[in-house]
Coordinates of C-alpha atoms in Angstrom, one line a residue:
M1 CA 207.6 193.2 319.9
K2 CA 203.8 192.7 320.0
A3 CA 202.0 191.2 317.0
S4 CA 199.7 194.2 316.8
T5 CA 202.8 196.5 316.7
I6 CA 204.4 194.5 313.9
R7 CA 201.1 194.6 312.0
T8 CA 200.9 198.4 312.3
F9 CA 204.5 198.7 311.1
T10 CA 203.7 196.3 308.2
V11 CA 200.8 198.5 307.1
V12 CA 202.9 201.6 307.3
H13 CA 205.7 200.0 305.4
T14 CA 203.4 198.7 302.7
W15 CA 201.6 202.0 302.1
T16 CA 204.7 204.2 302.3
G17 CA 206.4 201.9 299.9
L18 CA 203.5 202.0 297.5
L19 CA 203.1 205.8 297.8
A20 CA 206.8 206.5 297.0
G21 CA 207.6 203.3 295.0
F22 CA 206.8 204.5 291.5
A23 CA 208.8 207.7 291.8
L24 CA 211.7 205.9 293.5
F25 CA 211.8 203.2 290.8
I26 CA 212.4 205.9 288.2
A27 CA 214.8 207.8 290.4
F28 CA 216.9 204.7 291.2
Y29 CA 216.9 203.4 287.6
A30 CA 217.9 206.8 286.2
G31 CA 220.3 207.4 289.1
A32 CA 222.1 204.1 288.3
L33 CA 222.7 205.4 284.7
T34 CA 223.7 208.8 286.1
M35 CA 226.7 207.3 287.8
F36 CA 228.2 207.3 284.3
H37 CA 227.0 210.7 283.3
D38 CA 230.2 211.9 281.6
E39 CA 230.5 208.6 279.7
I40 CA 226.9 208.9 278.4
D41 CA 227.6 212.5 277.6
T42 CA 230.6 211.6 275.5
W43 CA 228.6 208.8 273.8
A44 CA 225.6 211.0 273.1
S45 CA 227.5 213.9 271.5
P46 CA 229.7 212.5 268.7
R47 CA 229.8 215.8 266.8
A48 CA 230.7 217.9 269.8
E49 CA 233.2 215.2 270.9
M50 CA 234.8 215.4 267.5
A51 CA 235.0 219.2 267.5
R52 CA 235.9 219.8 271.1
A53 CA 237.3 223.2 270.5
D54 CA 235.6 225.4 273.2
T55 CA 238.2 227.6 274.8
M56 CA 238.5 230.1 277.6
D57 CA 240.3 232.5 275.3
R58 CA 237.1 234.1 274.0
V59 CA 235.4 234.3 277.4
E60 CA 236.7 237.7 278.3
T61 CA 235.3 239.2 275.2
M62 CA 231.9 237.5 275.8
L63 CA 231.8 238.8 279.4
E64 CA 232.6 242.4 278.4
G65 CA 229.8 242.3 275.8
I66 CA 227.3 240.9 278.3
V67 CA 228.0 243.5 281.0
A68 CA 227.8 246.3 278.4
T69 CA 224.4 245.1 277.2
H70 CA 223.1 244.0 280.6
P71 CA 224.5 246.3 283.3
G72 CA 222.8 244.2 286.1
A73 CA 225.2 241.4 285.3
R74 CA 228.1 243.4 286.9
E75 CA 226.7 242.6 290.3
Q76 CA 227.2 238.9 289.9
I77 CA 228.0 236.9 286.8
G78 CA 229.2 233.3 286.5
V79 CA 230.9 231.3 283.8
T80 CA 231.5 227.6 283.3
F81 CA 234.8 226.1 282.4
P82 CA 235.1 223.5 279.7
A83 CA 235.0 220.0 281.2
D84 CA 236.0 216.6 279.9
H85 CA 232.7 215.9 278.4
P86 CA 231.3 217.5 275.2
S87 CA 228.0 219.1 276.2
H88 CA 229.6 221.1 279.1
E89 CA 229.6 224.4 277.2
V90 CA 231.5 227.5 278.2
A91 CA 228.6 229.8 279.1
A92 CA 227.8 232.8 281.3
Y93 CA 225.0 233.0 283.8
W94 CA 223.6 236.1 285.5
M95 CA 220.4 237.5 286.9
D96 CA 218.9 240.3 284.9
K97 CA 217.3 243.4 286.4
D98 CA 213.8 241.9 286.0
G99 CA 214.8 239.0 288.2
T100 CA 215.1 236.4 285.4
W101 CA 218.2 234.2 285.0
K102 CA 219.9 234.7 281.7
T103 CA 222.6 232.7 279.9
Q104 CA 224.8 233.0 276.8
T105 CA 227.3 230.6 275.3
L106 CA 230.4 231.4 273.4
D107 CA 228.6 230.6 270.1
E108 CA 225.6 232.8 270.8
S109 CA 225.4 236.5 270.0
S110 CA 222.7 237.3 272.5
A111 CA 221.3 236.2 275.8
R112 CA 218.3 233.9 276.4
D113 CA 216.4 232.7 279.5
A114 CA 218.5 230.2 281.4
E115 CA 215.3 228.0 281.9
D116 CA 214.9 227.6 278.1
H117 CA 217.9 225.4 277.7
E118 CA 217.6 222.2 275.8
H119 CA 218.4 218.9 277.4
A120 CA 221.4 216.8 276.4
L121 CA 220.8 213.1 276.9
A122 CA 223.0 212.7 280.0
D123 CA 221.6 215.8 281.7
F124 CA 218.1 214.7 281.0
V125 CA 218.6 211.3 282.6
Y126 CA 220.1 213.1 285.6
E127 CA 217.0 215.3 285.7
L128 CA 214.8 212.2 285.7
H129 CA 216.8 211.1 288.8
Y130 CA 216.2 214.2 290.9
D131 CA 212.9 215.6 289.6
L132 CA 211.3 213.0 287.3
G133 CA 211.5 215.5 284.5
I134 CA 208.8 217.6 286.2
P135 CA 209.9 221.3 286.0
A136 CA 209.8 223.6 289.0
I137 CA 208.0 221.3 291.6
G138 CA 209.6 218.0 290.7
I139 CA 212.6 218.4 293.0
Y140 CA 210.3 219.3 296.0
L141 CA 208.1 216.3 295.1
M142 CA 211.2 214.0 295.3
G143 CA 212.1 215.6 298.6
I144 CA 208.7 214.5 300.0
V145 CA 209.2 211.1 298.4
S146 CA 212.6 210.8 300.1
V147 CA 211.0 211.5 303.5
I148 CA 208.4 208.8 302.9
Y149 CA 211.2 206.5 301.7
G150 CA 212.9 207.0 305.0
L151 CA 209.8 206.1 306.9
A152 CA 209.4 202.9 304.8
L153 CA 213.1 202.0 305.6
L154 CA 212.6 202.6 309.3
T155 CA 209.4 200.4 309.5
G156 CA 210.9 197.8 307.3
L157 CA 214.0 197.6 309.6
L158 CA 211.7 197.3 312.7
I159 CA 209.7 194.5 311.1
H160 CA 212.7 192.4 310.1
L161 CA 215.0 193.3 313.0
P162 CA 214.1 190.2 315.1
N163 CA 214.9 187.9 312.2
L164 CA 217.6 189.9 310.5
V165 CA 220.3 187.2 310.4
R166 CA 218.0 184.4 309.4
E167 CA 216.3 186.3 306.6
L168 CA 219.7 187.5 305.3
F169 CA 220.4 184.0 303.9
A170 CA 216.8 182.9 303.2
L171 CA 216.4 182.8 299.4
R172 CA 214.1 179.9 298.7
P173 CA 213.5 179.2 295.0
G174 CA 210.6 176.9 294.2
H175 CA 206.9 176.9 293.2
N176 CA 205.9 179.4 295.8
L177 CA 206.7 182.6 293.9
K178 CA 205.4 184.9 296.6
R179 CA 207.9 183.5 299.1
L180 CA 210.7 183.8 296.5
W181 CA 209.8 187.5 295.9
Q182 CA 209.5 188.1 299.6
D183 CA 213.0 186.5 300.2
A184 CA 214.6 188.5 297.4
H185 CA 212.9 191.7 298.6
N186 CA 214.2 191.1 302.2
V187 CA 217.8 190.0 301.2
I188 CA 218.3 193.0 298.9
G189 CA 216.7 195.4 301.4
I190 CA 218.9 194.2 304.3
L191 CA 222.2 194.0 302.3
S192 CA 221.8 197.5 300.9
L193 CA 220.2 199.1 304.0
P194 CA 223.2 201.3 304.9
F195 CA 223.2 202.8 301.4
H196 CA 219.5 203.3 301.4
I197 CA 219.7 205.2 304.7
I198 CA 222.3 207.4 303.1
F199 CA 220.2 208.0 299.9
A200 CA 217.1 208.8 301.9
I201 CA 218.7 211.3 304.2
T202 CA 220.9 213.0 301.6
G203 CA 218.1 213.0 299.0
A204 CA 215.7 214.7 301.4
L205 CA 218.4 217.3 302.3
L206 CA 219.3 218.0 298.7
C207 CA 215.7 218.4 297.6
L208 CA 214.2 220.2 300.6
T209 CA 217.0 222.3 302.0
M210 CA 215.9 225.4 300.1
V211 CA 212.2 225.0 301.2
M212 CA 213.3 224.6 304.9
L213 CA 215.6 227.6 304.6
M214 CA 212.9 229.8 303.2
A215 CA 210.4 228.7 305.8
F216 CA 212.7 229.3 308.8
N217 CA 214.1 232.5 307.2
T218 CA 210.6 233.9 307.3
V219 CA 209.2 232.6 310.6
A220 CA 212.2 232.5 312.8
F221 CA 215.2 234.4 311.5
D222 CA 213.7 237.7 310.3
G223 CA 215.2 237.3 306.8
K224 CA 218.8 236.7 308.1
L225 CA 219.0 233.0 307.5
L226 CA 219.4 232.9 303.7
P227 CA 222.3 235.4 303.6
A228 CA 224.0 233.4 306.4
F229 CA 223.5 230.2 304.5
E230 CA 225.1 231.6 301.4
R231 CA 228.1 232.7 303.5
M232 CA 228.3 229.2 305.1
T233 CA 228.4 227.5 301.7
S234 CA 230.5 230.0 299.8
A235 CA 234.2 230.8 300.0
L236 CA 233.6 234.5 299.2
P237 CA 233.8 237.0 302.1
E238 CA 231.5 239.9 302.2
T239 CA 232.6 242.3 299.5
A240 CA 231.5 245.8 298.5
A241 CA 232.0 247.7 295.2
K242 CA 234.4 250.6 295.7
G243 CA 233.4 252.5 292.6
G244 CA 235.5 253.4 289.6
S245 CA 236.5 250.9 287.0
A246 CA 239.1 248.1 287.1
V247 CA 240.6 245.6 284.8
M248 CA 239.5 242.0 285.6
L249 CA 241.8 239.0 285.5
T250 CA 240.5 236.5 283.0
P251 CA 238.7 233.3 284.1
A252 CA 241.6 231.3 282.8
E253 CA 244.1 233.3 284.9
L254 CA 241.9 233.1 288.0
G255 CA 241.3 229.4 287.5
A256 CA 245.1 228.8 287.3
R257 CA 245.7 230.8 290.5
A258 CA 242.8 229.0 292.3
R259 CA 244.3 225.6 291.3
Q260 CA 247.7 226.7 292.7
A261 CA 246.1 227.8 296.0
A262 CA 244.1 224.6 296.3
L263 CA 247.2 222.4 295.8
A264 CA 249.2 224.5 298.2
S265 CA 246.4 223.9 300.8
G266 CA 246.7 220.1 300.5
A267 CA 244.2 219.2 297.8
A268 CA 245.3 216.2 295.7
N269 CA 244.2 218.1 292.6
F270 CA 241.8 220.8 291.6
E271 CA 240.0 221.1 288.3
P272 CA 238.0 224.4 288.0
D273 CA 234.5 223.9 286.5
Y274 CA 232.7 227.1 287.4
M275 CA 233.5 230.6 288.7
R276 CA 231.6 233.8 289.4
Y277 CA 232.6 237.4 289.6
V278 CA 231.0 239.9 291.9
H279 CA 231.2 243.6 291.1
Y280 CA 232.7 242.8 287.7
G281 CA 234.7 245.6 286.2
Q282 CA 234.7 247.7 289.4
Q283 CA 237.2 248.3 292.2
G284 CA 236.6 245.8 295.0
A285 CA 235.6 243.0 292.6
A286 CA 236.2 239.4 293.7
A287 CA 235.8 236.0 292.2
E288 CA 235.0 232.6 293.5
V289 CA 236.4 229.6 291.6
R290 CA 234.7 226.2 292.2
G291 CA 236.5 223.0 291.3
T292 CA 236.6 219.3 291.9
S293 CA 239.2 217.2 293.7
T294 CA 239.7 213.5 293.8
K295 CA 240.5 211.2 296.8
T296 CA 238.2 213.1 299.1
L297 CA 234.6 212.6 300.5
G298 CA 233.4 215.9 299.2
E299 CA 234.9 216.5 295.7
Y300 CA 233.8 220.1 295.3
G301 CA 236.0 222.9 296.7
M302 CA 236.1 226.6 296.3
V303 CA 238.8 229.3 296.3
S304 CA 238.0 233.0 296.4
L305 CA 240.3 235.6 295.0
D306 CA 240.6 239.3 294.4
A307 CA 239.5 239.7 290.7
T308 CA 241.9 242.5 290.0
D309 CA 245.2 241.3 291.4
G310 CA 244.5 237.6 292.0
H311 CA 245.5 237.4 295.6
V312 CA 243.8 234.6 297.5
L313 CA 241.0 235.6 299.9
R314 CA 239.8 232.2 301.2
V315 CA 240.3 228.5 300.5
Q316 CA 237.7 225.8 301.1
V317 CA 239.1 222.6 299.6
S318 CA 239.8 219.1 300.9
G319 CA 242.1 219.4 303.9
A320 CA 241.4 223.1 304.4
R321 CA 237.6 223.2 305.0
D322 CA 235.6 224.4 307.9
A323 CA 232.8 222.2 309.4
N324 CA 230.0 223.9 307.3
H325 CA 231.7 223.3 304.0
A326 CA 232.9 219.8 304.9
T327 CA 229.3 218.8 305.8
Y328 CA 227.8 220.3 302.7
S329 CA 230.4 218.7 300.5
A330 CA 230.0 215.3 302.2
I331 CA 226.2 215.3 301.5
F332 CA 226.9 215.5 297.8
G333 CA 229.8 213.0 297.9
L334 CA 227.8 210.4 299.8
H335 CA 224.7 210.7 297.6
F336 CA 226.5 210.6 294.3
G337 CA 229.4 208.3 295.2
S338 CA 231.9 210.8 293.9
F339 CA 234.4 210.1 296.6
G340 CA 235.7 206.8 295.2
N341 CA 237.2 205.4 292.0
V342 CA 235.4 203.6 289.2
S343 CA 234.8 200.5 291.4
L344 CA 232.6 202.6 293.7
R345 CA 230.7 204.0 290.7
W346 CA 229.9 200.5 289.6
L347 CA 228.8 199.6 293.1
Y348 CA 226.5 202.6 293.1
F349 CA 225.2 201.6 289.7
L350 CA 224.4 198.1 291.0
L351 CA 222.8 199.6 294.1
G352 CA 220.6 201.8 291.9
L353 CA 219.4 198.8 289.9
A354 CA 218.9 196.8 293.1
G355 CA 216.9 199.7 294.6
A356 CA 214.6 199.8 291.5
F357 CA 214.1 196.1 292.0
L358 CA 213.3 196.6 295.6
F359 CA 210.3 198.9 294.8
Y360 CA 209.2 196.7 291.9
S361 CA 209.2 193.6 294.1
G362 CA 207.3 195.5 296.8
N363 CA 204.5 196.1 294.4
L364 CA 204.5 192.4 293.4
L365 CA 204.2 191.4 297.0
Y366 CA 201.3 193.7 297.4
I367 CA 199.6 192.1 294.4
E368 CA 200.4 188.5 295.5
T369 CA 199.1 189.2 299.0
R370 CA 195.8 190.5 297.9
R371 CA 194.9 188.4 294.9
K372 CA 192.1 185.8 295.1
R373 CA 193.6 182.4 294.8
R374 CA 190.6 180.5 293.7
Q375 CA 189.1 183.2 291.4
A376 CA 189.9 183.8 287.8
E377 CA 188.8 187.5 287.9
Q378 CA 190.9 189.4 290.3
P379 CA 189.8 192.4 292.4
M380 CA 190.0 195.9 290.9
K381 CA 192.8 197.0 293.3
V382 CA 194.9 194.1 292.3
R383 CA 194.4 194.7 288.5
A384 CA 195.0 198.4 289.0
M385 CA 198.3 197.9 290.9
A386 CA 199.5 195.4 288.3
T387 CA 198.7 197.8 285.5
A388 CA 200.4 200.7 287.2
T389 CA 203.4 198.6 288.0
V390 CA 204.0 197.4 284.5
G391 CA 203.1 200.7 282.9
V392 CA 205.2 202.9 285.1
C393 CA 208.2 200.6 286.0
I394 CA 208.8 198.7 282.8
G395 CA 207.4 201.6 280.8
S396 CA 210.1 203.9 282.2
C397 CA 212.8 201.5 281.4
F398 CA 211.4 201.2 277.8
A399 CA 211.2 205.0 277.5
I400 CA 214.8 205.6 278.6
S401 CA 216.1 203.1 276.2
V402 CA 214.0 204.6 273.4
T403 CA 215.4 208.0 274.4
F404 CA 219.0 206.7 273.9
L405 CA 217.9 205.3 270.5
G406 CA 216.3 208.7 269.6
N407 CA 219.5 210.5 270.5
L408 CA 221.3 208.2 268.2
I409 CA 219.2 208.2 265.1
G410 CA 217.6 211.6 265.4
P411 CA 220.5 213.4 263.7
L412 CA 220.2 211.1 260.7
F413 CA 216.9 212.8 260.0
G414 CA 218.0 216.3 260.7
A415 CA 216.9 216.5 264.3
T416 CA 219.0 218.0 267.1
P417 CA 219.5 215.5 269.9
E418 CA 219.2 218.1 272.6
A419 CA 215.8 219.1 271.3
I420 CA 214.2 215.6 271.0
V421 CA 215.3 213.6 274.0
Q422 CA 212.7 215.0 276.4
P423 CA 209.7 214.6 274.0
V424 CA 210.9 211.2 272.8
C425 CA 211.1 209.9 276.4
F426 CA 207.7 211.2 277.5
T427 CA 206.0 210.0 274.3
A428 CA 207.5 206.6 274.7
F429 CA 206.5 206.5 278.4
A430 CA 202.9 207.5 277.6
A431 CA 202.7 204.9 274.8
A432 CA 203.9 202.2 277.2
V433 CA 201.2 203.1 279.8
I434 CA 198.5 203.1 277.1
W435 CA 199.8 199.8 275.8
T436 CA 199.5 198.3 279.3
F437 CA 195.9 199.4 279.6
W438 CA 195.1 198.0 276.2
R439 CA 196.9 194.7 276.5
R440 CA 196.4 194.2 280.2
P441 CA 199.5 193.7 282.4
A442 CA 200.3 190.1 281.8
R443 CA 200.8 190.5 278.1
A444 CA 202.0 194.1 278.2
A445 CA 204.8 193.1 280.6
V446 CA 206.1 190.6 278.1
D447 CA 205.7 193.0 275.2
L448 CA 207.5 195.9 277.0
L449 CA 210.3 193.8 278.3
W450 CA 211.0 192.4 274.8
A451 CA 210.7 195.9 273.3
T452 CA 213.1 197.3 275.8
A453 CA 215.5 194.4 275.2
L454 CA 215.4 195.0 271.4
V455 CA 215.8 198.8 271.7
S456 CA 218.7 198.4 274.2
V457 CA 220.6 196.0 272.0
A458 CA 219.9 198.2 269.0
V459 CA 221.4 201.2 270.8
G460 CA 224.8 199.5 271.1
V461 CA 224.8 197.8 267.7
L462 CA 223.6 200.9 265.7
D463 CA 226.1 203.2 267.5
M464 CA 229.0 200.8 266.6
A465 CA 227.7 200.8 262.9
I466 CA 227.0 204.5 262.6
H467 CA 229.9 205.9 264.5
A468 CA 232.5 203.2 263.8
D469 CA 235.2 205.8 263.1
R470 CA 234.6 207.6 266.3
L471 CA 234.7 204.3 268.2
M472 CA 238.0 203.3 266.6
R473 CA 239.5 206.7 267.3
T474 CA 238.5 206.7 271.0
L475 CA 239.9 203.2 271.5
A476 CA 243.1 204.2 269.7
E477 CA 243.4 207.1 272.1
G478 CA 242.9 204.8 275.1
R479 CA 239.4 206.1 275.9
F480 CA 236.8 203.5 276.5
A481 CA 233.7 205.5 277.4
V482 CA 232.0 205.1 274.0
L483 CA 232.6 201.3 273.9
G484 CA 231.5 201.0 277.5
V485 CA 228.1 202.6 276.9
D486 CA 227.6 200.4 273.8
L487 CA 228.4 197.2 275.7
V488 CA 226.4 198.1 278.8
A489 CA 223.4 198.9 276.6
M490 CA 223.6 195.5 274.9
A491 CA 224.2 193.7 278.3
M492 CA 221.1 195.4 279.7
G493 CA 219.2 194.3 276.5
V494 CA 220.1 190.7 277.3
G495 CA 219.0 191.2 280.8
F496 CA 215.6 192.5 279.7
A497 CA 215.2 189.7 277.2
W498 CA 215.8 187.2 280.1
L499 CA 213.2 188.9 282.1
G500 CA 210.8 188.8 279.1
I501 CA 211.3 185.0 278.8
A502 CA 210.7 184.4 282.5
T503 CA 207.6 186.7 282.4
R504 CA 206.2 184.9 279.4
R505 CA 206.7 181.5 281.0
R506 CA 204.8 182.6 284.0
A507 CA 202.0 184.1 281.8
V508 CA 201.6 180.8 279.9
E509 CA 202.4 178.2 282.5
G510 CA 201.7 179.9 285.8
D511 CA 198.7 180.0 288.1
P512 CA 195.7 181.1 286.0
C513 CA 194.2 182.7 289.1
S514 CA 196.6 185.6 288.7
V515 CA 196.8 188.9 287.0
W516 CA 200.0 187.7 285.5
S517 CA 198.3 184.8 283.6
S518 CA 197.7 185.4 279.9
K519 CA 195.1 182.6 280.0
R520 CA 193.0 184.2 282.6
S521 CA 190.3 185.4 280.3
V522 CA 189.5 181.9 279.1
V523 CA 189.7 180.1 282.4
T524 CA 186.4 179.2 284.0
S525 CA 185.8 179.4 287.7
A526 CA 185.8 175.6 287.9
T527 CA 189.2 175.1 286.2
A528 CA 190.6 178.0 288.1
A529 CA 189.6 176.4 291.4
T530 CA 191.2 173.1 290.2
A531 CA 194.3 174.9 289.1
A532 CA 194.6 176.8 292.4
T533 CA 194.2 173.6 294.3
A534 CA 196.9 171.9 292.2
Q535 CA 199.2 174.9 292.9
Q536 CA 198.7 174.5 296.6
T537 CA 199.4 170.8 296.6

């Protein structure tokens, strides 16, 4: 490959990495935590976990009340099943006649806008992963970021392809920190490349599918694509209301019949988590039950049934899927690692953290490449990148840890966790960015790393102290989710403390001609030149 071609690929790789890096850092860090969504959910909701009493017995009464008050809900109304984590409420969802989505839980007496829901901690961290907490457009932004991410992967592969094997084992610690960062960046990138390709492709598909469908539906398919896509991804056949009234089988009964049909079709298991009625209360009504199965690439499956007599209409589960449903399920399974056991979830967790490091180290390489080696005062673009890297990357880690702490201690002061996790996270993030501007990146990085370490350790220790009875009870019942979250929080606190020590050492003892030196403001040009010369020798 020509040198000019490699230089072009390097420029594209650098700028695509920089453009997408900050968003991807947050997405990968939050995505790593999301691998243990249910465990975090159990940890975050001690009261709900104590009083896990939601039941399907009252759902029928709730649905009858909803369709009586909102006749438009008869056309299509969905209801969630209780899952094995506390914040998964039993709730109904439907589109009202004015086009807005409504929801109502078992404990609510009236409907509210579905978009006005409060965020539980685990769900909020998940939202950070797929839309950065930005409503409406965040998911499309992440779709574009995934495309740029794919381009960065492709150019990075082409750059390193000739030296792939040699660079795989080239981790050279020493005084040359730029070379060490470069080696670490290359090694992690090469080892995790297959997974990054999966994440980039499936991430773009998950975020941009609806945009592409709407575009092609208008310009090429004359409005026929969206209905066809719904049929391709649903188990429900086309149904029509036949008039008159009919008694509906309850969600519990339909869920049980769907499970029976799924097992008979070869699924290893089937746990319903959501269902929807069409033409509720009328002749011709049908229902689609969605559930999860283990030991399969795509964990989600669906069974459609007649809602009046319960006979099975279609089955789309593991071992009995058509190509459309198999592909759609595989996209989710590959992206979220839901096709394996707990070992695979830990692997995805580590890959998430490694991915975050990959984008962080890419920014450091940009800074090291462009800094002036014999000059105390660094160029604006170097200082700006250092400030953004510390403020956004370390600041987001700090903000997420503070959010866990807020969820823990908020109820002690009368606050509802679901109402405070989002404002706490964004406030902490803004404070971290402002702190970085004020303290400058070298000192702010040390401050934020130590603060993140202290908060993370406090999350585990305080939860053990405040909810000791809950911890003892779950352990006695053989459930280790709560203890696991506490221990991981403390372990990550230790990791951040180690990074804080290393960063402080570099700030104090490292090259003064660097944005990472805390002595930079008092170094004269002469001493800087001397120090730089000494570093080179």
